[in-house]
PDB file of N, CA and C in Angstrom:
ATOM      1  N   MET A   1       0.845  -1.172   0.000  1.00 39.00           N
ATOM      2  CA  MET A   1       0.000   0.000   0.000  1.00 39.00           C
ATOM      3  C   MET A   1       0.893   1.238   0.000  1.00 39.00           C
ATOM      4  N   ASN A   2       0.569   2.204  -0.789  1.00 44.00           N
ATOM      5  CA  ASN A   2       1.321   3.450  -0.840  1.00 44.00           C
ATOM      6  C   ASN A   2       0.964   4.319   0.353  1.00 44.00           C
ATOM      7  N   LYS A   3       1.938   5.046   0.856  1.00 51.00           N
ATOM      8  CA  LYS A   3       1.702   5.962   1.968  1.00 51.00           C
ATOM      9  C   LYS A   3       1.057   7.232   1.427  1.00 51.00           C
ATOM     10  N   VAL A   4      -0.023   7.651   2.077  1.00 54.00           N
ATOM     11  CA  VAL A   4      -0.713   8.877   1.710  1.00 54.00           C
ATOM     12  C   VAL A   4      -0.663   9.797   2.922  1.00 54.00           C
ATOM     13  N   ASP A   5      -0.078  10.982   2.768  1.00 64.00           N
ATOM     14  CA  ASP A   5       0.042  11.903   3.890  1.00 64.00           C
ATOM     15  C   ASP A   5      -1.243  12.680   4.165  1.00 64.00           C
ATOM     16  N   ASP A   6      -2.020  12.978   3.134  1.00 83.00           N
ATOM     17  CA  ASP A   6      -3.231  13.772   3.305  1.00 83.00           C
ATOM     18  C   ASP A   6      -4.460  12.899   3.071  1.00 83.00           C
ATOM     19  N   LEU A   7      -4.862  12.161   4.102  1.00 88.00           N
ATOM     20  CA  LEU A   7      -6.012  11.270   3.971  1.00 88.00           C
ATOM     21  C   LEU A   7      -7.300  12.035   3.678  1.00 88.00           C
ATOM     22  N   LYS A   8      -7.401  13.238   4.197  1.00 87.00           N
ATOM     23  CA  LYS A   8      -8.613  14.035   4.009  1.00 87.00           C
ATOM     24  C   LYS A   8      -8.908  14.252   2.520  1.00 87.00           C
ATOM     25  N   SER A   9      -7.861  14.450   1.733  1.00 90.00           N
ATOM     26  CA  SER A   9      -8.073  14.766   0.312  1.00 90.00           C
ATOM     27  C   SER A   9      -8.613  13.589  -0.494  1.00 90.00           C
ATOM     28  N   ILE A  10      -8.472  12.365   0.029  1.00 92.00           N
ATOM     29  CA  ILE A  10      -8.964  11.208  -0.723  1.00 92.00           C
ATOM     30  C   ILE A  10     -10.083  10.461   0.011  1.00 92.00           C
ATOM     31  N   ALA A  11     -10.538  11.022   1.133  1.00 94.00           N
ATOM     32  CA  ALA A  11     -11.547  10.345   1.950  1.00 94.00           C
ATOM     33  C   ALA A  11     -12.908  10.320   1.273  1.00 94.00           C
ATOM     34  N   GLU A  12     -13.614   9.221   1.494  1.00 95.00           N
ATOM     35  CA  GLU A  12     -14.969   9.031   0.988  1.00 95.00           C
ATOM     36  C   GLU A  12     -15.923   8.927   2.179  1.00 95.00           C
ATOM     37  N   THR A  13     -17.153   9.329   1.961  1.00 95.00           N
ATOM     38  CA  THR A  13     -18.162   9.110   2.992  1.00 95.00           C
ATOM     39  C   THR A  13     -18.844   7.779   2.694  1.00 95.00           C
ATOM     40  N   ALA A  14     -19.273   7.114   3.730  1.00 95.00           N
ATOM     41  CA  ALA A  14     -19.976   5.844   3.593  1.00 95.00           C
ATOM     42  C   ALA A  14     -20.970   5.735   4.733  1.00 95.00           C
ATOM     43  N   ASP A  15     -22.022   5.007   4.512  1.00 94.00           N
ATOM     44  CA  ASP A  15     -23.010   4.775   5.553  1.00 94.00           C
ATOM     45  C   ASP A  15     -22.365   3.928   6.657  1.00 94.00           C
ATOM     46  N   PRO A  16     -22.243   4.462   7.878  1.00 94.00           N
ATOM     47  CA  PRO A  16     -21.565   3.725   8.939  1.00 94.00           C
ATOM     48  C   PRO A  16     -22.169   2.350   9.217  1.00 94.00           C
ATOM     49  N   SER A  17     -23.490   2.222   9.116  1.00 93.00           N
ATOM     50  CA  SER A  17     -24.132   0.930   9.342  1.00 93.00           C
ATOM     51  C   SER A  17     -23.690  -0.092   8.310  1.00 93.00           C
ATOM     52  N   SER A  18     -23.496   0.353   7.076  1.00 95.00           N
ATOM     53  CA  SER A  18     -23.024  -0.543   6.019  1.00 95.00           C
ATOM     54  C   SER A  18     -21.577  -0.958   6.253  1.00 95.00           C
ATOM     55  N   VAL A  19     -20.763  -0.021   6.726  1.00 95.00           N
ATOM     56  CA  VAL A  19     -19.361  -0.333   7.016  1.00 95.00           C
ATOM     57  C   VAL A  19     -19.284  -1.324   8.170  1.00 95.00           C
ATOM     58  N   LEU A  20     -20.103  -1.133   9.192  1.00 93.00           N
ATOM     59  CA  LEU A  20     -20.124  -2.034  10.335  1.00 93.00           C
ATOM     60  C   LEU A  20     -20.557  -3.441   9.924  1.00 93.00           C
ATOM     61  N   LYS A  21     -21.520  -3.512   9.033  1.00 94.00           N
ATOM     62  CA  LYS A  21     -22.073  -4.794   8.592  1.00 94.00           C
ATOM     63  C   LYS A  21     -21.088  -5.569   7.715  1.00 94.00           C
ATOM     64  N   ALA A  22     -20.397  -4.874   6.817  1.00 96.00           N
ATOM     65  CA  ALA A  22     -19.497  -5.538   5.869  1.00 96.00           C
ATOM     66  C   ALA A  22     -18.268  -4.669   5.614  1.00 96.00           C
ATOM     67  N   PRO A  23     -17.365  -4.564   6.604  1.00 95.00           N
ATOM     68  CA  PRO A  23     -16.209  -3.676   6.453  1.00 95.00           C
ATOM     69  C   PRO A  23     -15.318  -4.053   5.269  1.00 95.00           C
ATOM     70  N   TRP A  24     -15.275  -5.316   4.900  1.00 96.00           N
ATOM     71  CA  TRP A  24     -14.422  -5.760   3.781  1.00 96.00           C
ATOM     72  C   TRP A  24     -14.791  -5.096   2.470  1.00 96.00           C
ATOM     73  N   ASN A  25     -16.011  -4.591   2.347  1.00 97.00           N
ATOM     74  CA  ASN A  25     -16.408  -3.873   1.127  1.00 97.00           C
ATOM     75  C   ASN A  25     -15.710  -2.520   1.017  1.00 97.00           C
ATOM     76  N   TYR A  26     -15.064  -2.079   2.091  1.00 97.00           N
ATOM     77  CA  TYR A  26     -14.438  -0.757   2.126  1.00 97.00           C
ATOM     78  C   TYR A  26     -12.922  -0.831   2.298  1.00 97.00           C
ATOM     79  N   TYR A  27     -12.371  -2.027   2.346  1.00 96.00           N
ATOM     80  CA  TYR A  27     -10.920  -2.164   2.501  1.00 96.00           C
ATOM     81  C   TYR A  27     -10.210  -1.472   1.343  1.00 96.00           C
ATOM     82  N   GLY A  28      -9.126  -0.760   1.653  1.00 95.00           N
ATOM     83  CA  GLY A  28      -8.353  -0.046   0.648  1.00 95.00           C
ATOM     84  C   GLY A  28      -8.855   1.356   0.376  1.00 95.00           C
ATOM     85  N   LYS A  29      -9.999   1.722   0.958  1.00 96.00           N
ATOM     86  CA  LYS A  29     -10.555   3.062   0.790  1.00 96.00           C
ATOM     87  C   LYS A  29     -10.328   3.851   2.078  1.00 96.00           C
ATOM     88  N   VAL A  30     -10.151   5.153   1.948  1.00 95.00           N
ATOM     89  CA  VAL A  30     -10.085   6.021   3.122  1.00 95.00           C
ATOM     90  C   VAL A  30     -11.496   6.552   3.359  1.00 95.00           C
ATOM     91  N   LEU A  31     -11.985   6.355   4.585  1.00 96.00           N
ATOM     92  CA  LEU A  31     -13.322   6.818   4.943  1.00 96.00           C
ATOM     93  C   LEU A  31     -13.235   7.940   5.959  1.00 96.00           C
ATOM     94  N   THR A  32     -14.288   8.733   6.023  1.00 95.00           N
ATOM     95  CA  THR A  32     -14.371   9.817   6.992  1.00 95.00           C
ATOM     96  C   THR A  32     -15.620   9.633   7.847  1.00 95.00           C
ATOM     97  N   PHE A  33     -15.463   9.904   9.139  1.00 94.00           N
ATOM     98  CA  PHE A  33     -16.568   9.826  10.086  1.00 94.00           C
ATOM     99  C   PHE A  33     -16.498  11.035  11.004  1.00 94.00           C
ATOM    100  N   THR A  34     -17.656  11.587  11.344  1.00 94.00           N
ATOM    101  CA  THR A  34     -17.738  12.701  12.283  1.00 94.00           C
ATOM    102  C   THR A  34     -18.670  12.312  13.412  1.00 94.00           C
ATOM    103  N   GLY A  35     -18.230  12.546  14.641  1.00 93.00           N
ATOM    104  CA  GLY A  35     -19.053  12.225  15.797  1.00 93.00           C
ATOM    105  C   GLY A  35     -18.484  12.843  17.049  1.00 93.00           C
ATOM    106  N   THR A  36     -18.982  12.386  18.187  1.00 94.00           N
ATOM    107  CA  THR A  36     -18.582  12.905  19.483  1.00 94.00           C
ATOM    108  C   THR A  36     -17.543  11.983  20.116  1.00 94.00           C
ATOM    109  N   VAL A  37     -16.442  12.563  20.555  1.00 93.00           N
ATOM    110  CA  VAL A  37     -15.360  11.797  21.177  1.00 93.00           C
ATOM    111  C   VAL A  37     -15.820  11.310  22.554  1.00 93.00           C
ATOM    112  N   SER A  38     -15.737   9.989  22.773  1.00 90.00           N
ATOM    113  CA  SER A  38     -16.103   9.449  24.078  1.00 90.00           C
ATOM    114  C   SER A  38     -14.898   8.922  24.844  1.00 90.00           C
ATOM    115  N   ASP A  39     -13.773   8.704  24.174  1.00 89.00           N
ATOM    116  CA  ASP A  39     -12.602   8.171  24.858  1.00 89.00           C
ATOM    117  C   ASP A  39     -11.358   8.470  24.034  1.00 89.00           C
ATOM    118  N   ILE A  40     -10.262   8.795  24.714  1.00 91.00           N
ATOM    119  CA  ILE A  40      -8.971   9.041  24.069  1.00 91.00           C
ATOM    120  C   ILE A  40      -7.912   8.336  24.898  1.00 91.00           C
ATOM    121  N   LYS A  41      -6.998   7.663  24.225  1.00 89.00           N
ATOM    122  CA  LYS A  41      -5.908   6.991  24.931  1.00 89.00           C
ATOM    123  C   LYS A  41      -4.625   7.185  24.154  1.00 89.00           C
ATOM    124  N   GLU A  42      -3.624   7.798  24.787  1.00 88.00           N
ATOM    125  CA  GLU A  42      -2.289   7.919  24.194  1.00 88.00           C
ATOM    126  C   GLU A  42      -1.558   6.592  24.385  1.00 88.00           C
ATOM    127  N   ASN A  43      -0.794   6.186  23.401  1.00 87.00           N
ATOM    128  CA  ASN A  43       0.017   4.978  23.498  1.00 87.00           C
ATOM    129  C   ASN A  43       1.483   5.367  23.612  1.00 87.00           C
ATOM    130  N   PRO A  44       2.249   4.702  24.486  1.00 85.00           N
ATOM    131  CA  PRO A  44       3.671   5.027  24.596  1.00 85.00           C
ATOM    132  C   PRO A  44       4.405   4.655  23.313  1.00 85.00           C
ATOM    133  N   PRO A  45       5.520   5.331  23.021  1.00 83.00           N
ATOM    134  CA  PRO A  45       6.256   5.091  21.771  1.00 83.00           C
ATOM    135  C   PRO A  45       6.684   3.641  21.561  1.00 83.00           C
ATOM    136  N   ASP A  46       6.891   2.888  22.641  1.00 86.00           N
ATOM    137  CA  ASP A  46       7.345   1.507  22.483  1.00 86.00           C
ATOM    138  C   ASP A  46       6.196   0.486  22.440  1.00 86.00           C
ATOM    139  N   SER A  47       4.935   0.962  22.446  1.00 86.00           N
ATOM    140  CA  SER A  47       3.803   0.037  22.368  1.00 86.00           C
ATOM    141  C   SER A  47       3.685  -0.534  20.956  1.00 86.00           C
ATOM    142  N   GLU A  48       3.011  -1.650  20.839  1.00 86.00           N
ATOM    143  CA  GLU A  48       2.820  -2.275  19.522  1.00 86.00           C
ATOM    144  C   GLU A  48       2.077  -1.339  18.577  1.00 86.00           C
ATOM    145  N   SER A  49       1.049  -0.659  19.077  1.00 82.00           N
ATOM    146  CA  SER A  49       0.296   0.275  18.226  1.00 82.00           C
ATOM    147  C   SER A  49       1.189   1.379  17.692  1.00 82.00           C
ATOM    148  N   SER A  50       1.991   1.970  18.576  1.00 83.00           N
ATOM    149  CA  SER A  50       2.873   3.055  18.150  1.00 83.00           C
ATOM    150  C   SER A  50       3.916   2.572  17.157  1.00 83.00           C
ATOM    151  N   LYS A  51       4.476   1.396  17.397  1.00 84.00           N
ATOM    152  CA  LYS A  51       5.472   0.849  16.462  1.00 84.00           C
ATOM    153  C   LYS A  51       4.864   0.668  15.077  1.00 84.00           C
ATOM    154  N   ARG A  52       3.641   0.160  15.021  1.00 83.00           N
ATOM    155  CA  ARG A  52       2.983  -0.046  13.718  1.00 83.00           C
ATOM    156  C   ARG A  52       2.701   1.272  12.999  1.00 83.00           C
ATOM    157  N   LEU A  53       2.508   2.345  13.768  1.00 83.00           N
ATOM    158  CA  LEU A  53       2.143   3.630  13.180  1.00 83.00           C
ATOM    159  C   LEU A  53       3.290   4.634  13.152  1.00 83.00           C
ATOM    160  N   GLY A  54       4.515   4.173  13.351  1.00 81.00           N
ATOM    161  CA  GLY A  54       5.671   5.036  13.125  1.00 81.00           C
ATOM    162  C   GLY A  54       6.237   5.764  14.315  1.00 81.00           C
ATOM    163  N   GLY A  55       5.937   5.375  15.543  1.00 79.00           N
ATOM    164  CA  GLY A  55       6.624   5.981  16.672  1.00 79.00           C
ATOM    165  C   GLY A  55       5.751   6.580  17.742  1.00 79.00           C
ATOM    166  N   SER A  56       4.616   7.134  17.414  1.00 82.00           N
ATOM    167  CA  SER A  56       3.679   7.605  18.441  1.00 82.00           C
ATOM    168  C   SER A  56       2.275   7.439  17.894  1.00 82.00           C
ATOM    169  N   SER A  57       1.352   7.152  18.777  1.00 85.00           N
ATOM    170  CA  SER A  57      -0.024   6.961  18.318  1.00 85.00           C
ATOM    171  C   SER A  57      -0.996   7.187  19.455  1.00 85.00           C
ATOM    172  N   TYR A  58      -2.247   7.285  19.103  1.00 85.00           N
ATOM    173  CA  TYR A  58      -3.315   7.350  20.083  1.00 85.00           C
ATOM    174  C   TYR A  58      -4.526   6.650  19.509  1.00 85.00           C
ATOM    175  N   SER A  59      -5.410   6.246  20.389  1.00 85.00           N
ATOM    176  CA  SER A  59      -6.679   5.714  19.929  1.00 85.00           C
ATOM    177  C   SER A  59      -7.767   6.668  20.383  1.00 85.00           C
ATOM    178  N   VAL A  60      -8.752   6.813  19.561  1.00 87.00           N
ATOM    179  CA  VAL A  60      -9.867   7.689  19.872  1.00 87.00           C
ATOM    180  C   VAL A  60     -11.149   6.950  19.521  1.00 87.00           C
ATOM    181  N   VAL A  61     -12.133   7.022  20.405  1.00 86.00           N
ATOM    182  CA  VAL A  61     -13.429   6.413  20.154  1.00 86.00           C
ATOM    183  C   VAL A  61     -14.399   7.537  19.860  1.00 86.00           C
ATOM    184  N   VAL A  62     -15.067   7.441  18.710  1.00 89.00           N
ATOM    185  CA  VAL A  62     -16.003   8.472  18.272  1.00 89.00           C
ATOM    186  C   VAL A  62     -17.372   7.833  18.121  1.00 89.00           C
ATOM    187  N   ASN A  63     -18.354   8.387  18.815  1.00 89.00           N
ATOM    188  CA  ASN A  63     -19.734   7.908  18.705  1.00 89.00           C
ATOM    189  C   ASN A  63     -20.459   8.733  17.653  1.00 89.00           C
ATOM    190  N   LEU A  64     -21.017   8.050  16.653  1.00 87.00           N
ATOM    191  CA  LEU A  64     -21.727   8.726  15.577  1.00 87.00           C
ATOM    192  C   LEU A  64     -23.193   8.901  15.960  1.00 87.00           C
ATOM    193  N   GLU A  65     -23.883   9.794  15.273  1.00 79.00           N
ATOM    194  CA  GLU A  65     -25.273  10.101  15.601  1.00 79.00           C
ATOM    195  C   GLU A  65     -26.211   8.918  15.396  1.00 79.00           C
ATOM    196  N   ASN A  66     -25.843   7.980  14.539  1.00 78.00           N
ATOM    197  CA  ASN A  66     -26.745   6.859  14.244  1.00 78.00           C
ATOM    198  C   ASN A  66     -26.430   5.636  15.104  1.00 78.00           C
ATOM    199  N   ASP A  67     -25.868   5.837  16.276  1.00 84.00           N
ATOM    200  CA  ASP A  67     -25.563   4.776  17.232  1.00 84.00           C
ATOM    201  C   ASP A  67     -24.491   3.806  16.773  1.00 84.00           C
ATOM    202  N   VAL A  68     -23.681   4.196  15.818  1.00 89.00           N
ATOM    203  CA  VAL A  68     -22.517   3.402  15.420  1.00 89.00           C
ATOM    204  C   VAL A  68     -21.292   4.067  16.043  1.00 89.00           C
ATOM    205  N   THR A  69     -20.355   3.258  16.497  1.00 90.00           N
ATOM    206  CA  THR A  69     -19.143   3.765  17.127  1.00 90.00           C
ATOM    207  C   THR A  69     -17.942   3.390  16.277  1.00 90.00           C
ATOM    208  N   VAL A  70     -17.000   4.323  16.157  1.00 92.00           N
ATOM    209  CA  VAL A  70     -15.765   4.098  15.410  1.00 92.00           C
ATOM    210  C   VAL A  70     -14.596   4.231  16.373  1.00 92.00           C
ATOM    211  N   GLN A  71     -13.703   3.256  16.360  1.00 89.00           N
ATOM    212  CA  GLN A  71     -12.448   3.392  17.105  1.00 89.00           C
ATOM    213  C   GLN A  71     -11.356   3.611  16.096  1.00 89.00           C
ATOM    214  N   GLY A  72     -10.670   4.727  16.223  1.00 89.00           N
ATOM    215  CA  GLY A  72      -9.576   5.066  15.329  1.00 89.00           C
ATOM    216  C   GLY A  72      -8.242   4.867  16.008  1.00 89.00           C
ATOM    217  N   GLU A  73      -7.354   4.170  15.350  1.00 88.00           N
ATOM    218  CA  GLU A  73      -5.957   4.074  15.790  1.00 88.00           C
ATOM    219  C   GLU A  73      -5.201   5.060  14.911  1.00 88.00           C
ATOM    220  N   MET A  74      -4.741   6.147  15.484  1.00 89.00           N
ATOM    221  CA  MET A  74      -4.215   7.259  14.725  1.00 89.00           C
ATOM    222  C   MET A  74      -2.730   7.495  14.978  1.00 89.00           C
ATOM    223  N   ALA A  75      -1.999   7.844  13.913  1.00 85.00           N
ATOM    224  CA  ALA A  75      -0.583   8.184  14.010  1.00 85.00           C
ATOM    225  C   ALA A  75      -0.449   9.586  14.587  1.00 85.00           C
ATOM    226  N   GLY A  76       0.553   9.779  15.436  1.00 85.00           N
ATOM    227  CA  GLY A  76       0.804  11.092  16.015  1.00 85.00           C
ATOM    228  C   GLY A  76       0.208  11.203  17.409  1.00 85.00           C
ATOM    229  N   SER A  77       0.126  12.419  17.888  1.00 85.00           N
ATOM    230  CA  SER A  77      -0.388  12.699  19.225  1.00 85.00           C
ATOM    231  C   SER A  77      -1.842  13.160  19.137  1.00 85.00           C
ATOM    232  N   SER A  78      -2.588  12.925  20.200  1.00 89.00           N
ATOM    233  CA  SER A  78      -3.979  13.386  20.232  1.00 89.00           C
ATOM    234  C   SER A  78      -4.068  14.897  20.409  1.00 89.00           C
ATOM    235  N   GLY A  79      -2.947  15.538  20.760  1.00 88.00           N
ATOM    236  CA  GLY A  79      -2.918  17.000  20.859  1.00 88.00           C
ATOM    237  C   GLY A  79      -3.977  17.541  21.793  1.00 88.00           C
ATOM    238  N   ASN A  80      -4.823  18.439  21.288  1.00 91.00           N
ATOM    239  CA  ASN A  80      -5.821  19.083  22.146  1.00 91.00           C
ATOM    240  C   ASN A  80      -7.220  18.477  21.991  1.00 91.00           C
ATOM    241  N   ILE A  81      -7.317  17.254  21.468  1.00 92.00           N
ATOM    242  CA  ILE A  81      -8.615  16.580  21.376  1.00 92.00           C
ATOM    243  C   ILE A  81      -9.118  16.307  22.780  1.00 92.00           C
ATOM    244  N   LYS A  82     -10.415  16.562  23.001  1.00 93.00           N
ATOM    245  CA  LYS A  82     -11.007  16.366  24.319  1.00 93.00           C
ATOM    246  C   LYS A  82     -12.272  15.527  24.212  1.00 93.00           C
ATOM    247  N   GLU A  83     -12.552  14.780  25.262  1.00 93.00           N
ATOM    248  CA  GLU A  83     -13.799  14.027  25.322  1.00 93.00           C
ATOM    249  C   GLU A  83     -14.968  14.999  25.245  1.00 93.00           C
ATOM    250  N   GLY A  84     -16.003  14.605  24.519  1.00 95.00           N
ATOM    251  CA  GLY A  84     -17.200  15.421  24.386  1.00 95.00           C
ATOM    252  C   GLY A  84     -17.205  16.343  23.176  1.00 95.00           C
ATOM    253  N   GLN A  85     -16.066  16.531  22.538  1.00 95.00           N
ATOM    254  CA  GLN A  85     -16.033  17.424  21.377  1.00 95.00           C
ATOM    255  C   GLN A  85     -16.418  16.678  20.101  1.00 95.00           C
ATOM    256  N   GLN A  86     -16.863  17.424  19.111  1.00 95.00           N
ATOM    257  CA  GLN A  86     -17.121  16.871  17.781  1.00 95.00           C
ATOM    258  C   GLN A  86     -15.783  16.718  17.073  1.00 95.00           C
ATOM    259  N   LEU A  87     -15.602  15.594  16.379  1.00 93.00           N
ATOM    260  CA  LEU A  87     -14.334  15.325  15.715  1.00 93.00           C
ATOM    261  C   LEU A  87     -14.589  14.588  14.414  1.00 93.00           C
ATOM    262  N   THR A  88     -13.859  14.967  13.380  1.00 93.00           N
ATOM    263  CA  THR A  88     -13.875  14.237  12.114  1.00 93.00           C
ATOM    264  C   THR A  88     -12.570  13.480  12.010  1.00 93.00           C
ATOM    265  N   ILE A  89     -12.676  12.172  11.760  1.00 92.00           N
ATOM    266  CA  ILE A  89     -11.490  11.338  11.613  1.00 92.00           C
ATOM    267  C   ILE A  89     -11.482  10.722  10.217  1.00 92.00           C
ATOM    268  N   TYR A  90     -10.287  10.411   9.744  1.00 93.00           N
ATOM    269  CA  TYR A  90     -10.077   9.859   8.409  1.00 93.00           C
ATOM    270  C   TYR A  90      -9.184   8.632   8.553  1.00 93.00           C
ATOM    271  N   GLY A  91      -9.540   7.553   7.876  1.00 93.00           N
ATOM    272  CA  GLY A  91      -8.683   6.389   7.967  1.00 93.00           C
ATOM    273  C   GLY A  91      -9.167   5.221   7.137  1.00 93.00           C
ATOM    274  N   TYR A  92      -8.338   4.201   7.118  1.00 94.00           N
ATOM    275  CA  TYR A  92      -8.633   2.964   6.395  1.00 94.00           C
ATOM    276  C   TYR A  92      -9.368   2.002   7.325  1.00 94.00           C
ATOM    277  N   PRO A  93     -10.539   1.513   6.949  1.00 95.00           N
ATOM    278  CA  PRO A  93     -11.204   0.514   7.787  1.00 95.00           C
ATOM    279  C   PRO A  93     -10.434  -0.803   7.731  1.00 95.00           C
ATOM    280  N   VAL A  94     -10.257  -1.422   8.891  1.00 93.00           N
ATOM    281  CA  VAL A  94      -9.517  -2.675   8.967  1.00 93.00           C
ATOM    282  C   VAL A  94     -10.358  -3.793   9.576  1.00 93.00           C
ATOM    283  N   GLY A  95     -11.610  -3.513   9.849  1.00 93.00           N
ATOM    284  CA  GLY A  95     -12.500  -4.534  10.399  1.00 93.00           C
ATOM    285  C   GLY A  95     -13.328  -3.976  11.534  1.00 93.00           C
ATOM    286  N   THR A  96     -13.758  -4.864  12.401  1.00 92.00           N
ATOM    287  CA  THR A  96     -14.547  -4.481  13.564  1.00 92.00           C
ATOM    288  C   THR A  96     -13.874  -5.029  14.817  1.00 92.00           C
ATOM    289  N   ILE A  97     -14.180  -4.409  15.935  1.00 86.00           N
ATOM    290  CA  ILE A  97     -13.685  -4.892  17.221  1.00 86.00           C
ATOM    291  C   ILE A  97     -14.846  -4.880  18.208  1.00 86.00           C
ATOM    292  N   GLU A  98     -14.757  -5.754  19.184  1.00 83.00           N
ATOM    293  CA  GLU A  98     -15.781  -5.808  20.214  1.00 83.00           C
ATOM    294  C   GLU A  98     -15.301  -5.032  21.422  1.00 83.00           C
ATOM    295  N   GLY A  99     -16.115  -4.107  21.879  1.00 71.00           N
ATOM    296  CA  GLY A  99     -15.758  -3.299  23.035  1.00 71.00           C
ATOM    297  C   GLY A  99     -16.506  -3.754  24.270  1.00 71.00           C
ATOM    298  N   ASN A 100     -16.385  -2.991  25.316  1.00 68.00           N
ATOM    299  CA  ASN A 100     -17.113  -3.231  26.566  1.00 68.00           C
ATOM    300  C   ASN A 100     -17.814  -1.940  26.952  1.00 68.00           C
ATOM    301  N   ASN A 101     -18.946  -2.061  27.621  1.00 67.00           N
ATOM    302  CA  ASN A 101     -19.573  -0.864  28.155  1.00 67.00           C
ATOM    303  C   ASN A 101     -19.885  -1.070  29.623  1.00 67.00           C
ATOM    304  N   THR A 102     -20.257  -0.018  30.317  1.00 67.00           N
ATOM    305  CA  THR A 102     -20.457  -0.071  31.761  1.00 67.00           C
ATOM    306  C   THR A 102     -21.663  -0.918  32.156  1.00 67.00           C
ATOM    307  N   MET A 103     -22.547  -1.203  31.224  1.00 69.00           N
ATOM    308  CA  MET A 103     -23.735  -2.015  31.521  1.00 69.00           C
ATOM    309  C   MET A 103     -23.457  -3.507  31.326  1.00 69.00           C
ATOM    310  N   GLY A 104     -22.220  -3.843  30.940  1.00 68.00           N
ATOM    311  CA  GLY A 104     -21.862  -5.242  30.762  1.00 68.00           C
ATOM    312  C   GLY A 104     -22.019  -5.744  29.338  1.00 68.00           C
ATOM    313  N   GLY A 105     -22.431  -4.881  28.433  1.00 69.00           N
ATOM    314  CA  GLY A 105     -22.592  -5.285  27.037  1.00 69.00           C
ATOM    315  C   GLY A 105     -21.281  -5.267  26.285  1.00 69.00           C
ATOM    316  N   HIS A 106     -21.333  -5.767  25.064  1.00 72.00           N
ATOM    317  CA  HIS A 106     -20.149  -5.829  24.212  1.00 72.00           C
ATOM    318  C   HIS A 106     -20.493  -5.290  22.825  1.00 72.00           C
ATOM    319  N   PRO A 107     -20.551  -3.955  22.697  1.00 80.00           N
ATOM    320  CA  PRO A 107     -20.876  -3.387  21.392  1.00 80.00           C
ATOM    321  C   PRO A 107     -19.762  -3.643  20.377  1.00 80.00           C
ATOM    322  N   VAL A 108     -20.123  -3.664  19.107  1.00 86.00           N
ATOM    323  CA  VAL A 108     -19.156  -3.851  18.033  1.00 86.00           C
ATOM    324  C   VAL A 108     -18.881  -2.492  17.412  1.00 86.00           C
ATOM    325  N   TYR A 109     -17.587  -2.169  17.227  1.00 90.00           N
ATOM    326  CA  TYR A 109     -17.147  -0.894  16.679  1.00 90.00           C
ATOM    327  C   TYR A 109     -16.515  -1.107  15.320  1.00 90.00           C
ATOM    328  N   ILE A 110     -16.596  -0.083  14.466  1.00 93.00           N
ATOM    329  CA  ILE A 110     -15.783  -0.038  13.253  1.00 93.00           C
ATOM    330  C   ILE A 110     -14.376   0.349  13.704  1.00 93.00           C
ATOM    331  N   CYS A 111     -13.368  -0.306  13.176  1.00 91.00           N
ATOM    332  CA  CYS A 111     -11.987   0.048  13.508  1.00 91.00           C
ATOM    333  C   CYS A 111     -11.317   0.619  12.262  1.00 91.00           C
ATOM    334  N   ILE A 112     -10.711   1.800  12.404  1.00 93.00           N
ATOM    335  CA  ILE A 112      -9.978   2.401  11.295  1.00 93.00           C
ATOM    336  C   ILE A 112      -8.575   2.762  11.744  1.00 93.00           C
ATOM    337  N   ILE A 113      -7.654   2.787  10.780  1.00 90.00           N
ATOM    338  CA  ILE A 113      -6.280   3.202  11.020  1.00 90.00           C
ATOM    339  C   ILE A 113      -6.063   4.475  10.229  1.00 90.00           C
ATOM    340  N   GLY A 114      -5.606   5.533  10.882  1.00 89.00           N
ATOM    341  CA  GLY A 114      -5.474   6.795  10.174  1.00 89.00           C
ATOM    342  C   GLY A 114      -4.429   7.712  10.750  1.00 89.00           C
ATOM    343  N   LYS A 115      -4.641   8.985  10.440  1.00 75.00           N
ATOM    344  CA  LYS A 115      -3.681  10.005  10.827  1.00 75.00           C
ATOM    345  C   LYS A 115      -4.411  11.218  11.330  1.00 75.00           C
TER     346      LYS A 115
END
């Protein structure tokens, strides 16, 4: 895969429910999602996530308006991103992951890798 520095310029919009249902239909495409940040986690430079993304990374969980959640593994630092703010993320979908919630459920999230 070729490295693309400006994911925003090639990002496509897609129905999040469709991506959640069949993420393989979107592999190789850069997608964009906008929602409310519910969680941010910085990863140390020596973590597996950071190594895969070039030295520093963070994960951000974004809840979309249609009850779909996206977890982004992003290159770089989270900077001034804060929980509760609206955020647009860009990245390559790589599948789905099962999360946990405080009620004991296990929601399924779209997982993307981006910048």
